[in-house]
Coordinates of N, CA, C and O and ligand atoms in Angstrom, one line a residue:
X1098 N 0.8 -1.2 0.0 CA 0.0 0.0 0.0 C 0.9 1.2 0.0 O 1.3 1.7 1.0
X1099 N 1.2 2.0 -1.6 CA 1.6 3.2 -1.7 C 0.8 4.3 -1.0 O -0.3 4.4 -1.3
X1100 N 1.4 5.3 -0.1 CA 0.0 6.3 0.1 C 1.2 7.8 0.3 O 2.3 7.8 -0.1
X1101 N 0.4 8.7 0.8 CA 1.3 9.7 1.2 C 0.3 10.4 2.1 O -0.9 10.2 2.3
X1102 N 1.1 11.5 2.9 CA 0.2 12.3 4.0 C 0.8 13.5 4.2 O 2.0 13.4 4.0
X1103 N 0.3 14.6 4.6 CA 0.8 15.8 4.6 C 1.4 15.8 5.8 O 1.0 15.1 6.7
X1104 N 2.4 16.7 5.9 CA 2.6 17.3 7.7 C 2.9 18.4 7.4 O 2.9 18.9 6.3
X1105 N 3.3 19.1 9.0 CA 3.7 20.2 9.2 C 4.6 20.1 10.5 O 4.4 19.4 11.5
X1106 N 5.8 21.1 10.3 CA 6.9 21.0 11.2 C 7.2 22.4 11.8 O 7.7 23.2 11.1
X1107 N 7.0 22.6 12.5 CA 7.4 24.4 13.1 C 9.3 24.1 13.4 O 9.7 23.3 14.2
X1108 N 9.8 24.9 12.7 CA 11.1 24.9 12.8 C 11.9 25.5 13.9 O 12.9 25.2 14.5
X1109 N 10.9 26.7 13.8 CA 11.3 28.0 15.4 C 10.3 29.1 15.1 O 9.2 28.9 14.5
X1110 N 10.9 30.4 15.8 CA 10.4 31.4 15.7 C 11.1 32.4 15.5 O 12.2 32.3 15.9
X1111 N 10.5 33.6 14.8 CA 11.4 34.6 14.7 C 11.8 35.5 15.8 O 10.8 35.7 16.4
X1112 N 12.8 36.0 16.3 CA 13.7 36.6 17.1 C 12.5 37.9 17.9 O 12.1 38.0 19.0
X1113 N 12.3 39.0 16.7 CA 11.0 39.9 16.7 C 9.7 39.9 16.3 O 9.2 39.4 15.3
X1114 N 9.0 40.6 17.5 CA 7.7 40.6 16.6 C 6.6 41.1 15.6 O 6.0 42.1 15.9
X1115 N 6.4 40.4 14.6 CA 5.8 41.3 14.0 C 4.7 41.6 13.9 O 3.9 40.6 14.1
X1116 N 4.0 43.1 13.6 CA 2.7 43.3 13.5 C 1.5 42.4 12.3 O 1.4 42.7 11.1
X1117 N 0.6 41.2 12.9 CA 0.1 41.0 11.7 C -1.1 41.8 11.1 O -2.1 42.4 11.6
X1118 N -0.6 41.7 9.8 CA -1.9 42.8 9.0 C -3.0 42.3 8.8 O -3.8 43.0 8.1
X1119 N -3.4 41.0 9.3 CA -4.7 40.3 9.2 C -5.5 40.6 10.5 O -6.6 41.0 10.5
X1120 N -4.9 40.2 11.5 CA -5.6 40.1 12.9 C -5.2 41.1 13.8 O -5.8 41.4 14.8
X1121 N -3.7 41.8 13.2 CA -3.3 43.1 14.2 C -2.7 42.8 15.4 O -2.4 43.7 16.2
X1122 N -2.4 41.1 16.0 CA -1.8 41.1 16.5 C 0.1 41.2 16.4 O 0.7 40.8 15.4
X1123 N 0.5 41.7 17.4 CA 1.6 41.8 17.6 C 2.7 40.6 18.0 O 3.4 41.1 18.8
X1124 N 3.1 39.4 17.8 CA 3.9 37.8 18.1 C 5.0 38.1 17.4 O 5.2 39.0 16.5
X1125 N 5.8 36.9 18.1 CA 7.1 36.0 16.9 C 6.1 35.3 15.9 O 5.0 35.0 16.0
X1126 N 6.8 35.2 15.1 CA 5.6 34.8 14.1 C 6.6 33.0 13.6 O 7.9 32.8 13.6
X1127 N 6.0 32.4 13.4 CA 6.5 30.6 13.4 C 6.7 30.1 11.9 O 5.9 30.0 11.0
X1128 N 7.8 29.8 12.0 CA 8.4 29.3 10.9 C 8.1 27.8 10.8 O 8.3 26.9 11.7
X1129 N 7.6 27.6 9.3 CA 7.2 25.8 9.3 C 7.6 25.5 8.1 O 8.0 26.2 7.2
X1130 N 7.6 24.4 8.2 CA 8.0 23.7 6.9 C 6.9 22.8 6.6 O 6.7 22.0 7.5
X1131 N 5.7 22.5 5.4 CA 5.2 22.0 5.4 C 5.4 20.8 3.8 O 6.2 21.2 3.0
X1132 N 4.7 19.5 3.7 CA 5.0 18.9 2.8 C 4.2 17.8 2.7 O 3.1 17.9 3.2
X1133 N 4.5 16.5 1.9 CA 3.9 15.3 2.0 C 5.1 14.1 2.3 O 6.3 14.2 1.9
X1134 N 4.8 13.3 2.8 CA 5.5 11.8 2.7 C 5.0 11.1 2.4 O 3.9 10.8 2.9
X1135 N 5.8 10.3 1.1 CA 5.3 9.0 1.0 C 5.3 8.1 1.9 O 6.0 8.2 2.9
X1136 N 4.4 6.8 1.7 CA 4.2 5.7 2.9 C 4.1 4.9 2.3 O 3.7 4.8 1.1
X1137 N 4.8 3.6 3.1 CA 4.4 2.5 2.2 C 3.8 1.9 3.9 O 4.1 2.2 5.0
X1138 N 3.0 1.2 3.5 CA 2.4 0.3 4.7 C 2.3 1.3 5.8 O 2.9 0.9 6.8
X1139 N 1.7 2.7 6.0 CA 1.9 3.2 6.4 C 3.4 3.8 7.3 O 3.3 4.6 8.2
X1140 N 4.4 3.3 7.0 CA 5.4 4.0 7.2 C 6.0 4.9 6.0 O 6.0 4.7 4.8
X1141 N 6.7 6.1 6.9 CA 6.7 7.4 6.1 C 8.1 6.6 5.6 O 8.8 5.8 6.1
X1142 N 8.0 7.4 4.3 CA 9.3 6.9 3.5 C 10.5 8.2 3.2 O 11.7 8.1 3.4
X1143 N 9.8 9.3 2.8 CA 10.7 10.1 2.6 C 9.6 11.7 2.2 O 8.3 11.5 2.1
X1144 N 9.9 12.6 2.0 CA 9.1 13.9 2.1 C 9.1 14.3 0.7 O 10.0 13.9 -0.1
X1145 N 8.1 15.1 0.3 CA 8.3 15.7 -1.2 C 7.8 17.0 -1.1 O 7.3 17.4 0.0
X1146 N 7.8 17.6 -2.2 CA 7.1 18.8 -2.1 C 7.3 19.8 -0.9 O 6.4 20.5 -0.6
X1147 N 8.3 19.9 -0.2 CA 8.9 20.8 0.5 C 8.1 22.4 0.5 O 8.1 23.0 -0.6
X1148 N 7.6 23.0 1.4 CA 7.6 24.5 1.4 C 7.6 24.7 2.5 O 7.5 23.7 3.2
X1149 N 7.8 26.2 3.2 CA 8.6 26.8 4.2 C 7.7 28.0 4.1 O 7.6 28.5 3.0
X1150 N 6.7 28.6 5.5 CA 6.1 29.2 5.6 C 6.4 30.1 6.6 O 6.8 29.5 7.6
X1151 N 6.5 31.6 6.8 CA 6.3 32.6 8.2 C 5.1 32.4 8.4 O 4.6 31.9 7.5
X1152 N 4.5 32.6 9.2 CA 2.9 32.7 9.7 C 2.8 33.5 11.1 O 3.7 33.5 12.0
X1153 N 1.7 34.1 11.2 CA 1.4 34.3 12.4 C 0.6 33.4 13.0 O -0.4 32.9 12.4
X1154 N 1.1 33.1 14.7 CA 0.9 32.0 15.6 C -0.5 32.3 15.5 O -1.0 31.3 15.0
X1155 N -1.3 33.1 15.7 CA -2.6 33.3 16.0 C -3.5 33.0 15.0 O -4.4 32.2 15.3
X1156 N -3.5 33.7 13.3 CA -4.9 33.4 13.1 C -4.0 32.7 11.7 O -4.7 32.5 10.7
X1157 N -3.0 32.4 11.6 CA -2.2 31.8 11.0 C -1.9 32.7 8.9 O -1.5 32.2 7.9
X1158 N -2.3 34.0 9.1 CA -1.8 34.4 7.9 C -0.6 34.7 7.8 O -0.1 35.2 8.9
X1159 N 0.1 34.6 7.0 CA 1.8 34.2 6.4 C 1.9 34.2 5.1 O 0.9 34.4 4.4
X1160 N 3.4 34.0 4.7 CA 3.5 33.8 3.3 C 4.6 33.1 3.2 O 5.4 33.0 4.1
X1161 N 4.9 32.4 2.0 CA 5.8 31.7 1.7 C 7.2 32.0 1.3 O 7.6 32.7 0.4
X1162 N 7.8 31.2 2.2 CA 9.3 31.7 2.1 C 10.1 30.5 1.2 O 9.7 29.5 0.7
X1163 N 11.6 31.4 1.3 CA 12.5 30.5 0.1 C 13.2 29.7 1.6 O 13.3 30.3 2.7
X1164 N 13.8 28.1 1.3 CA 14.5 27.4 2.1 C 15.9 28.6 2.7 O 16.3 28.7 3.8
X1165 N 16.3 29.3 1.8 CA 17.0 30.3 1.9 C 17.1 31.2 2.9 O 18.1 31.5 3.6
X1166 N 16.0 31.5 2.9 CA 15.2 32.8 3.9 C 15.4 32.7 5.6 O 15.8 33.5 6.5
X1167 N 15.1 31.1 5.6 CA 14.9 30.1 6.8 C 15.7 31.2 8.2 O 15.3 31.9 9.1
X1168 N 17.1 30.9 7.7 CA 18.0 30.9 9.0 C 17.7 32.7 8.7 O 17.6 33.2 9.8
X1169 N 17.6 33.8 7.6 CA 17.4 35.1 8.1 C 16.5 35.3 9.1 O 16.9 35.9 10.1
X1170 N 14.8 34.7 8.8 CA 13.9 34.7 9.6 C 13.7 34.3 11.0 O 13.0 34.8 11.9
X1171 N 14.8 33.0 11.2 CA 15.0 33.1 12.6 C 15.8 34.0 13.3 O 15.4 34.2 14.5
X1172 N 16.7 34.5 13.0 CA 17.4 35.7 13.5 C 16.8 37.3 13.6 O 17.3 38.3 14.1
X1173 N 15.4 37.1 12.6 CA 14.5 38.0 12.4 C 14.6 39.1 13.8 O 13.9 40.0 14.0
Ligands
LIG1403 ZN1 -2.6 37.2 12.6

């Protein structure tokens, strides 16, 4: 049984807080990496589709970042 399943990883947080323009709160805002893994027999096999998101902790609007960005954002 080939299958796959999404996750999500919070990596850290950024250093400062920023103002969100959606909900107006003020947080560290959380850095994730989100993706799929394949499964075989339900064990995960390996990840695909890689992306890397800022978000705010609260009502979760963000945007997509480059793998790149990663370590700026945490020192944010
Ligand atoms: Zn927000």
């Amino acid at each position: 049984m080939l299958g796959s399943k999404g996750y999500q990883k919070v990596l850290g947080h950024t250093q400062t807080t920023i103002e969100c323009g959606h909900c107006n709160n003020a947080n560290t805002w959380e850095i994730s990496e989100t993706g799929r893994k394949f499964t075989l027999y339900w064990i995960p096999l390996f990840p695909y589709g890689k992306t890397y998101f800022v978000s705010c902790p609260i009502c979760h609007f963000g945007k997509e970042i480059q793998k790149s960005d990663i370590e700026t954002y945490l020192n944010y």
